[in-house]
CSV table of C-alpha atoms and ligand atoms in Angstrom, one decimal:
chain,number,residue,atom,x,y,z
A,1,MET,CA,-16.9,15.2,0.6
A,2,THR,CA,-17.2,15.3,-2.9
A,3,GLN,CA,-20.7,15.4,-4.4
A,4,LEU,CA,-21.4,12.0,-6.9
A,5,ASP,CA,-22.8,13.2,-9.9
A,6,ILE,CA,-25.9,10.9,-10.3
A,7,GLY,CA,-28.4,13.6,-10.1
A,8,ILE,CA,-29.6,12.2,-6.6
A,9,PRO,CA,-29.5,14.9,-4.1
A,10,GLY,CA,-27.7,13.4,-0.8
A,11,PHE,CA,-25.2,10.8,-2.6
A,12,ILE,CA,-22.2,11.8,-1.2
A,13,LEU,CA,-18.8,10.5,-2.4
A,14,PRO,CA,-16.8,10.3,1.0
A,15,GLU,CA,-13.4,12.0,0.7
A,16,TYR,CA,-11.1,8.5,1.7
A,17,ILE,CA,-12.8,7.1,-1.5
A,18,ALA,CA,-13.0,9.8,-3.6
A,19,GLN,CA,-9.2,10.5,-3.2
A,20,VAL,CA,-8.2,7.0,-4.4
A,21,PRO,CA,-6.6,6.5,-7.7
A,22,PRO,CA,-8.1,3.9,-10.3
A,23,TYR,CA,-6.3,1.2,-11.5
A,24,GLN,CA,-4.2,1.8,-14.2
A,25,ARG,CA,-5.2,-0.4,-17.0
A,26,GLY,CA,-3.2,-1.6,-19.8
A,27,THR,CA,-4.0,0.4,-23.2
A,28,SER,CA,-5.9,-1.4,-25.4
A,29,THR,CA,-6.7,0.4,-28.4
A,30,ALA,CA,-3.7,2.5,-30.2
A,31,LYS,CA,-5.2,6.2,-31.7
A,32,ALA,CA,-5.4,4.5,-35.0
A,33,GLY,CA,-5.2,1.3,-37.1
A,34,PRO,CA,-4.3,-2.2,-35.8
A,35,SER,CA,-2.4,-2.6,-32.8
A,36,ILE,CA,0.4,-4.6,-31.2
A,37,LYS,CA,-0.9,-5.3,-27.4
A,38,MET,CA,1.9,-5.5,-24.8
A,39,SER,CA,0.3,-3.1,-22.5
A,40,SER,CA,-1.2,-5.9,-20.1
A,41,ASN,CA,1.2,-9.0,-19.6
A,42,GLU,CA,-0.9,-11.3,-21.4
A,43,ASN,CA,0.3,-14.4,-22.5
A,44,PRO,CA,1.4,-14.0,-26.1
A,45,CYS,CA,0.7,-17.8,-27.3
A,46,ALA,CA,-2.9,-18.9,-28.3
A,47,ASN,CA,-3.9,-22.3,-27.1
A,48,GLU,CA,-5.1,-23.8,-30.5
A,49,TRP,CA,-6.5,-26.7,-28.6
A,50,LEU,CA,-8.6,-24.5,-26.2
A,51,LYS,CA,-9.7,-22.6,-29.4
A,52,GLU,CA,-11.3,-25.4,-31.0
A,53,LYS,CA,-13.0,-26.4,-27.7
A,54,ILE,CA,-14.4,-23.0,-26.9
A,55,PHE,CA,-16.9,-24.1,-29.8
A,56,LEU,CA,-18.4,-27.0,-28.2
A,57,ILE,CA,-18.3,-25.2,-25.0
A,58,ALA,CA,-20.1,-22.5,-25.9
A,59,ASN,CA,-23.2,-24.5,-27.8
A,60,MET,CA,-23.8,-26.5,-24.6
A,61,ASP,CA,-26.8,-25.1,-22.6
A,62,HIS,CA,-26.4,-22.3,-20.5
A,63,SER,CA,-29.3,-21.4,-19.6
A,64,ARG,CA,-29.1,-22.5,-15.8
A,65,TYR,CA,-26.8,-21.3,-13.2
A,66,PRO,CA,-23.5,-23.2,-13.0
A,67,ASN,CA,-23.4,-25.8,-10.1
A,68,ASP,CA,-22.0,-23.2,-7.4
A,69,ASP,CA,-19.3,-25.7,-6.1
A,70,TYR,CA,-17.6,-26.0,-9.0
A,71,PRO,CA,-16.5,-29.9,-8.2
A,72,LEU,CA,-14.9,-30.4,-11.3
A,73,LEU,CA,-12.6,-27.5,-11.7
A,74,LYS,CA,-12.0,-28.0,-8.2
A,75,LYS,CA,-10.9,-31.4,-8.2
A,76,LEU,CA,-8.7,-30.9,-11.5
A,77,ILE,CA,-6.9,-27.9,-9.8
A,78,ALA,CA,-6.4,-30.0,-6.3
A,79,GLU,CA,-4.7,-32.9,-8.5
A,80,LEU,CA,-2.3,-30.5,-10.5
A,81,ASP,CA,-1.4,-28.2,-7.5
A,82,ASP,CA,-1.5,-31.5,-5.2
A,83,VAL,CA,-3.9,-29.6,-2.5
A,84,GLU,CA,-6.9,-30.8,-0.6
A,85,LEU,CA,-10.1,-29.6,-2.2
A,86,ASN,CA,-11.1,-27.5,0.7
A,87,LYS,CA,-8.3,-25.5,0.7
A,88,ILE,CA,-9.1,-24.0,-2.8
A,89,PHE,CA,-11.2,-21.0,-3.7
A,90,LEU,CA,-12.1,-19.6,-7.0
A,91,GLY,CA,-12.5,-16.2,-8.3
A,92,ASN,CA,-13.7,-14.0,-11.2
A,93,GLY,CA,-9.7,-13.8,-11.5
A,94,SER,CA,-7.4,-13.3,-8.7
A,95,SER,CA,-8.6,-9.5,-9.2
A,96,GLU,CA,-12.1,-10.7,-7.5
A,97,ILE,CA,-10.3,-12.6,-4.8
A,98,LEU,CA,-7.8,-9.6,-3.9
A,99,SER,CA,-11.4,-7.6,-3.8
A,100,LEU,CA,-12.8,-10.0,-1.4
A,101,ILE,CA,-9.6,-10.2,0.6
A,102,ALA,CA,-9.9,-6.6,1.4
A,103,ARG,CA,-13.6,-6.2,1.9
A,104,ILE,CA,-13.9,-8.8,4.1
A,105,PHE,CA,-10.4,-8.4,6.0
A,106,LEU,CA,-10.0,-4.9,5.7
A,107,ASN,CA,-11.5,-1.7,7.4
A,108,SER,CA,-10.2,1.6,8.9
A,109,GLU,CA,-8.6,-0.1,11.4
A,110,ARG,CA,-6.0,-2.2,9.3
A,111,ILE,CA,-3.2,-1.8,7.3
A,112,VAL,CA,-1.7,-3.3,4.2
A,113,VAL,CA,1.7,-3.3,3.5
A,114,GLN,CA,3.6,-4.0,0.6
A,115,SER,CA,6.6,-2.9,-1.6
A,116,GLU,CA,6.9,0.4,-3.5
A,117,HIS,CA,7.1,-1.5,-6.9
A,118,THR,CA,4.0,-4.0,-6.9
A,119,PHE,CA,0.6,-4.8,-8.4
A,120,PRO,CA,-1.6,-2.3,-7.3
A,121,LEU,CA,-4.9,-3.5,-7.0
A,122,LEU,CA,-5.3,-4.7,-3.3
A,123,SER,CA,-4.1,-1.4,-2.1
A,124,ILE,CA,-6.7,0.3,-4.5
A,125,CYS,CA,-9.5,-2.2,-3.1
A,126,ALA,CA,-8.0,-1.7,0.6
A,127,LYS,CA,-8.2,2.0,0.4
A,128,LEU,CA,-11.7,1.6,-0.8
A,129,SER,CA,-12.7,-0.2,2.4
A,130,GLY,CA,-10.9,2.4,4.6
A,131,ALA,CA,-7.6,0.8,5.6
A,132,SER,CA,-4.3,2.9,5.1
A,133,VAL,CA,-1.7,1.1,2.6
A,134,VAL,CA,2.1,1.4,4.0
A,135,LEU,CA,4.8,1.3,1.4
A,136,ALA,CA,7.8,-0.5,2.4
A,137,ASP,CA,11.3,0.2,0.5
A,138,SER,CA,12.2,-2.2,-2.3
A,139,LYS,CA,15.9,-3.6,-2.6
A,140,HIS,CA,17.2,-2.5,-6.3
A,141,TYR,CA,13.5,-3.1,-7.3
A,142,LYS,CA,13.0,-6.2,-5.5
A,143,HIS,CA,11.0,-6.6,-2.4
A,144,ASP,CA,12.7,-6.6,0.6
A,145,PRO,CA,11.3,-8.9,3.2
A,146,ALA,CA,12.7,-7.2,6.3
A,147,ALA,CA,11.6,-3.9,5.3
A,148,LEU,CA,8.0,-5.3,4.4
A,149,VAL,CA,8.2,-7.2,8.1
A,150,SER,CA,9.4,-3.9,10.2
A,151,GLN,CA,5.8,-2.1,9.3
A,152,ILE,CA,3.5,-5.1,10.6
A,153,ILE,CA,1.2,-3.7,13.3
A,154,PRO,CA,0.4,-7.3,14.7
A,155,GLY,CA,-3.2,-7.9,14.6
A,156,ARG,CA,-3.8,-4.9,12.1
A,157,THR,CA,-2.1,-6.1,8.9
A,158,VAL,CA,-2.2,-7.8,5.9
A,159,LEU,CA,0.9,-8.0,4.2
A,160,TYR,CA,0.6,-8.5,0.1
A,161,VAL,CA,3.7,-9.6,-2.1
A,162,ASP,CA,3.7,-10.5,-5.8
A,163,ASN,CA,6.3,-13.0,-6.7
A,164,PRO,CA,7.5,-12.7,-9.7
A,165,ASN,CA,6.7,-8.8,-8.6
A,166,ASN,CA,4.5,-6.7,-11.6
A,167,PRO,CA,5.8,-4.3,-13.0
A,168,ILE,CA,9.3,-5.3,-12.4
A,169,GLY,CA,9.6,-9.2,-12.7
A,170,SER,CA,11.9,-10.1,-9.7
A,171,LEU,CA,11.5,-12.8,-8.0
A,172,LEU,CA,11.7,-13.6,-4.2
A,173,LYS,CA,13.9,-16.6,-3.1
A,174,ILE,CA,13.1,-19.3,-1.0
A,175,ASP,CA,14.4,-18.1,2.2
A,176,GLU,CA,12.7,-14.8,1.6
A,177,LEU,CA,9.2,-16.7,1.5
A,178,LYS,CA,9.9,-18.8,4.4
A,179,TYR,CA,11.2,-15.7,6.3
A,180,LEU,CA,8.1,-13.7,5.3
A,181,ILE,CA,5.9,-16.6,6.5
A,182,GLU,CA,7.6,-17.1,9.4
A,183,SER,CA,7.6,-13.6,10.7
A,184,THR,CA,3.9,-13.1,9.9
A,185,ARG,CA,2.8,-16.5,11.5
A,186,GLY,CA,0.6,-14.8,14.5
A,187,THR,CA,1.2,-11.3,13.6
A,188,ALA,CA,-0.4,-10.9,10.0
A,189,PHE,CA,-2.4,-11.8,7.1
A,190,LEU,CA,0.0,-12.8,4.4
A,191,VAL,CA,-1.0,-12.9,0.6
A,192,ILE,CA,1.3,-14.2,-2.0
A,193,ASP,CA,0.3,-13.8,-5.3
A,194,GLU,CA,1.6,-16.1,-8.0
A,195,ALA,CA,0.0,-15.1,-11.1
A,196,TYR,CA,2.9,-15.5,-13.4
A,197,HIS,CA,2.8,-19.2,-11.7
A,198,GLY,CA,3.8,-21.8,-14.7
A,199,LEU,CA,5.6,-18.7,-17.0
A,200,VAL,CA,8.3,-18.8,-14.7
A,201,CYS,CA,11.6,-19.7,-15.9
A,202,SER,CA,14.6,-19.5,-13.2
A,203,ASP,CA,15.9,-22.0,-10.5
A,204,VAL,CA,15.4,-19.1,-7.8
A,205,TYR,CA,11.3,-19.2,-8.4
A,206,GLN,CA,9.6,-21.5,-6.0
A,207,SER,CA,6.0,-21.5,-5.0
A,208,ALA,CA,4.9,-21.0,-1.5
A,209,ALA,CA,1.6,-23.5,-2.2
A,210,GLN,CA,3.6,-26.1,-0.7
A,211,LEU,CA,5.4,-24.3,2.3
A,212,CYS,CA,2.3,-23.2,3.9
A,213,ASN,CA,0.4,-26.0,3.8
A,214,ASP,CA,-1.0,-25.7,7.5
A,215,GLU,CA,-0.3,-22.0,8.1
A,216,LYS,CA,-3.6,-20.6,9.4
A,217,HIS,CA,-2.2,-17.2,7.9
A,218,VAL,CA,-1.4,-17.5,4.2
A,219,ILE,CA,-3.1,-17.3,0.9
A,220,VAL,CA,-1.4,-18.1,-2.1
A,221,LEU,CA,-3.3,-16.8,-5.3
A,222,ARG,CA,-3.0,-18.1,-8.8
A,223,THR,CA,-4.7,-16.9,-12.1
A,224,PHE,CA,-5.9,-18.8,-15.6
A,225,SER,CA,-5.3,-15.4,-17.1
A,226,LYS,CA,-1.6,-15.9,-17.7
A,227,SER,CA,-0.1,-19.5,-17.7
A,228,PHE,CA,-3.2,-21.0,-19.3
A,229,GLY,CA,-3.6,-18.0,-21.6
A,230,MET,CA,-7.2,-17.3,-20.5
A,231,ALA,CA,-7.0,-13.7,-19.6
A,232,GLY,CA,-10.3,-13.1,-21.2
A,233,ALA,CA,-12.0,-16.1,-19.6
A,234,ARG,CA,-11.7,-14.6,-15.8
A,235,VAL,CA,-10.9,-17.4,-13.8
A,236,GLY,CA,-8.3,-17.2,-10.5
A,237,TYR,CA,-8.1,-19.0,-7.5
A,238,ALA,CA,-6.7,-19.2,-4.0
A,239,ILE,CA,-5.0,-21.7,-2.0
A,240,ALA,CA,-5.5,-21.7,2.0
A,241,ASN,CA,-5.9,-23.0,4.9
A,242,PRO,CA,-9.6,-24.2,4.9
A,243,ASN,CA,-10.7,-21.4,7.6
A,244,ILE,CA,-10.0,-18.8,5.2
A,245,ILE,CA,-11.4,-20.5,2.6
A,246,SER,CA,-14.6,-21.2,4.1
A,247,ILE,CA,-14.7,-17.2,5.0
A,248,LEU,CA,-14.4,-16.4,1.4
A,249,GLU,CA,-17.0,-18.8,0.4
A,250,LYS,CA,-19.5,-17.4,3.0
A,251,TYR,CA,-19.0,-14.0,1.2
A,252,ARG,CA,-18.4,-14.6,-2.4
A,253,PRO,CA,-21.0,-13.5,-5.0
A,254,PRO,CA,-23.1,-16.8,-5.9
A,255,PHE,CA,-22.1,-18.3,-9.3
A,256,ASN,CA,-18.8,-16.0,-9.6
A,257,ILE,CA,-17.4,-18.1,-12.5
A,258,SER,CA,-19.7,-18.5,-15.4
A,259,SER,CA,-20.7,-22.0,-16.6
A,260,ILE,CA,-18.5,-21.1,-19.9
A,261,SER,CA,-15.5,-20.0,-18.1
A,262,SER,CA,-15.4,-23.1,-15.4
A,263,ALA,CA,-15.9,-25.3,-18.4
A,264,LEU,CA,-13.0,-23.6,-20.5
A,265,ALA,CA,-10.4,-23.6,-17.3
A,266,CYS,CA,-11.3,-27.7,-16.7
A,267,GLU,CA,-10.2,-28.3,-20.3
A,268,ALA,CA,-7.1,-26.2,-19.9
A,269,LEU,CA,-6.3,-28.2,-17.1
A,270,ARG,CA,-6.2,-31.1,-19.1
A,271,ASP,CA,-3.4,-29.6,-21.4
A,272,THR,CA,-0.7,-28.6,-19.2
A,273,LYS,CA,1.7,-29.1,-21.7
A,274,PHE,CA,0.8,-25.7,-23.2
A,275,THR,CA,1.8,-23.9,-20.0
A,276,TYR,CA,5.2,-25.2,-20.2
A,277,SER,CA,5.5,-25.1,-23.7
A,278,CYS,CA,4.6,-21.2,-23.2
A,279,ALA,CA,7.1,-20.9,-20.8
A,280,LYS,CA,10.0,-22.1,-23.0
A,281,TYR,CA,8.7,-19.8,-25.9
A,282,ILE,CA,8.7,-16.9,-23.1
A,283,GLU,CA,12.3,-17.8,-22.1
A,284,SER,CA,13.7,-17.8,-25.7
A,285,GLU,CA,11.8,-14.6,-26.5
A,286,MET,CA,13.2,-12.8,-23.3
A,287,GLU,CA,17.0,-13.5,-24.2
A,288,LEU,CA,16.4,-12.3,-27.7
A,289,MET,CA,14.8,-8.9,-25.7
A,290,ILE,CA,17.6,-8.7,-23.6
A,291,GLN,CA,20.3,-9.1,-25.9
A,292,ASP,CA,19.1,-5.9,-27.7
A,293,SER,CA,21.8,-3.5,-26.6
A,294,ILE,CA,18.8,-0.3,-25.7
A,295,ILE,CA,16.8,-2.7,-23.7
A,296,SER,CA,19.8,-4.1,-22.0
A,297,ASN,CA,20.8,-0.5,-21.1
A,298,HIS,CA,17.4,0.3,-19.7
A,299,LEU,CA,16.4,-2.4,-18.3
A,300,VAL,CA,15.5,-2.7,-14.6
A,301,TYR,CA,16.0,-6.3,-14.1
A,302,LYS,CA,16.5,-9.4,-15.5
A,303,PRO,CA,12.7,-10.3,-15.4
A,304,ALA,CA,11.5,-14.1,-14.3
A,305,ALA,CA,8.2,-13.9,-16.3
A,306,ASN,CA,6.7,-12.5,-19.4
A,307,TYR,CA,7.1,-9.1,-18.9
A,308,PHE,CA,9.8,-6.5,-18.2
A,309,SER,CA,10.2,-2.8,-17.5
A,310,LEU,CA,12.5,-0.4,-18.8
A,311,ARG,CA,13.7,2.8,-17.3
A,312,PHE,CA,14.1,6.4,-18.8
A,313,GLU,CA,14.7,9.8,-17.7
A,314,GLU,CA,11.3,10.7,-16.8
A,315,GLN,CA,10.5,13.6,-19.2
A,316,HIS,CA,11.3,10.8,-22.5
A,317,ALA,CA,9.1,7.9,-20.9
A,318,ASP,CA,6.1,9.8,-21.7
A,319,LYS,CA,6.8,10.6,-25.5
A,320,ILE,CA,8.4,7.3,-26.3
A,321,THR,CA,5.0,5.6,-24.9
A,322,ASP,CA,3.4,8.1,-27.6
A,323,LEU,CA,6.0,7.4,-30.1
A,324,LEU,CA,5.5,3.6,-29.6
A,325,MET,CA,2.0,4.0,-29.8
A,326,SER,CA,1.9,6.3,-33.0
A,327,ALA,CA,3.9,3.2,-34.4
A,328,GLY,CA,0.7,0.9,-33.2
A,329,ILE,CA,2.6,-0.7,-30.4
A,330,LEU,CA,0.6,-0.3,-27.2
A,331,VAL,CA,3.0,-0.7,-23.7
A,332,LYS,CA,2.4,0.2,-20.1
A,333,HIS,CA,4.0,3.6,-18.9
A,334,MET,CA,3.6,3.2,-15.1
A,335,ALA,CA,1.4,5.6,-13.4
A,336,ASP,CA,3.2,5.2,-10.1
A,337,ASP,CA,6.8,5.7,-11.5
A,338,PRO,CA,7.0,7.6,-14.6
A,339,ALA,CA,10.2,6.9,-15.6
A,340,LEU,CA,8.9,2.9,-16.1
A,341,ILE,CA,7.6,1.7,-19.3
A,342,ARG,CA,6.4,-2.0,-18.7
A,343,VAL,CA,6.5,-4.0,-21.9
A,344,SER,CA,5.2,-7.3,-22.5
A,345,ILE,CA,6.6,-10.3,-24.5
A,346,GLY,CA,4.0,-10.7,-27.7
A,347,LYS,CA,4.7,-12.9,-30.8
A,348,PRO,CA,8.2,-13.3,-32.6
A,349,HIS,CA,7.2,-10.6,-34.9
A,350,GLU,CA,5.8,-8.3,-32.7
A,351,ASN,CA,9.0,-8.5,-30.6
A,352,VAL,CA,11.2,-7.7,-33.7
A,353,PHE,CA,8.8,-4.8,-34.5
A,354,PHE,CA,9.0,-3.5,-30.9
A,355,ARG,CA,12.9,-3.8,-30.9
A,356,LYS,CA,13.0,-1.7,-34.2
A,357,SER,CA,10.5,1.0,-32.9
A,358,LEU,CA,12.2,1.3,-29.7
A,359,SER,CA,15.2,2.3,-31.7
A,360,THR,CA,13.7,5.1,-33.8
A,361,ALA,CA,11.5,6.2,-30.7
A,362,LEU,CA,14.5,6.7,-29.0
A,363,ILE,CA,16.5,8.7,-31.7
A,364,LYS,CA,13.2,11.1,-32.5
A,365,VAL,CA,13.4,11.5,-28.4
A,366,ASN,CA,16.9,12.7,-28.5
A,367,HIS,CA,16.7,14.6,-31.5
A,368,LEU,CA,13.9,16.5,-30.4
A,369,GLU,CA,15.9,17.5,-27.1
A,370,GLU,CA,18.6,18.5,-29.1
A,371,LEU,CA,16.3,20.9,-31.1
A,372,GLU,CA,15.1,22.1,-27.4
A,373,ILE,CA,18.4,23.0,-26.5
B,1,LIG,C1,0.5,-9.8,-9.8
B,1,LIG,C2,-0.6,-9.8,-10.3
B,1,LIG,N1,-1.7,-10.0,-9.5
B,1,LIG,C3,-3.1,-10.5,-10.2
B,1,LIG,C4,-3.2,-9.8,-11.3
B,1,LIG,C5,-4.6,-10.1,-12.2
B,1,LIG,O1,-5.1,-10.9,-12.8
B,1,LIG,P1,-6.5,-11.7,-13.3
B,1,LIG,O2,-6.4,-11.5,-14.5
B,1,LIG,O3,-6.5,-13.4,-12.3
B,1,LIG,O4,-7.5,-11.1,-12.3
B,1,LIG,C6,-2.4,-9.6,-12.2
B,1,LIG,C7,-2.7,-9.1,-13.6
B,1,LIG,O5,-2.0,-8.4,-14.1
B,1,LIG,C8,-1.1,-9.3,-11.4
B,1,LIG,O6,0.0,-9.1,-12.4
């Protein structure tokens, strides 16, 4: 047991909590001067139309709590995704939904099964709920559905996949998704996280939302953070069977989306052309990125969304991250795989500057190594 240092005798932090590593946030400040942020997989395109609306929305009367049913926002999502209203749940970012899933459905008797290279939030929340996390091997940095399914303990498992996965950007094919949905039916609760839905430019990608229309055991997560470029507003949603939705509704905090954010999300849903233009922009900038010989040499996988991972020798990745930071560029050095650096697509001049700075950083790292020899 570790003592919680809040000055109140008896407040003990249980070992199972003290041992949970915190979520590694993408760095948001460089040591000095202005910075180019490529560390949090945000959408690099600003929605000018939405920016104008913010002033109008901010000037509305926010002295009352919002309508806790969020009828307009749910109606617009239902129309966009062609699902019934009672299959939609709203969260304060999809992060809140992951955290609620852990609080409601996980305990020390349950396990979370996920791949090695996966967005880690559910596993962190699971451990805080006392559950264990089982990592299935991935296949060349892709989810391996058979390996995941082989780890299921019937009646005790939440199986989590992100599609595309973060940090690599690899995709599940439609038959792999169907296999996961079928193999978990009656044995596990399947969470499919589609945070980058809308930004994916690949014929391989298929959302699970329509595949699991009548399934009792599947929940699909989406967010306004990425495709709508609204990471700061914190709005996410889930699509699932009404039974799952009603349980989440019962235990969520009241008014979990602010009136400003829900109004903003409604406006964003009136401008779906924006998301399409972002996806096209990302596709063309990604093409330029991976044409770069240094990037293609170190690229782990041809990415499907607005970020990619580069693999270096472990002792180099840290130095390269620091050198990029000194140049004013923030990237994410992955704590759970220290050979990897994850980079998000930025604006055109930022991407050009990144390529130049990466090349300089590599020259410096190799030069330093020669001096050490
Ligand atoms: C796969 C995945 N799921 C969920 C999230 C959290 O998104 P939100 O901003 O909706 O909390 C992220 C954020 O990077 C992510 O990459």
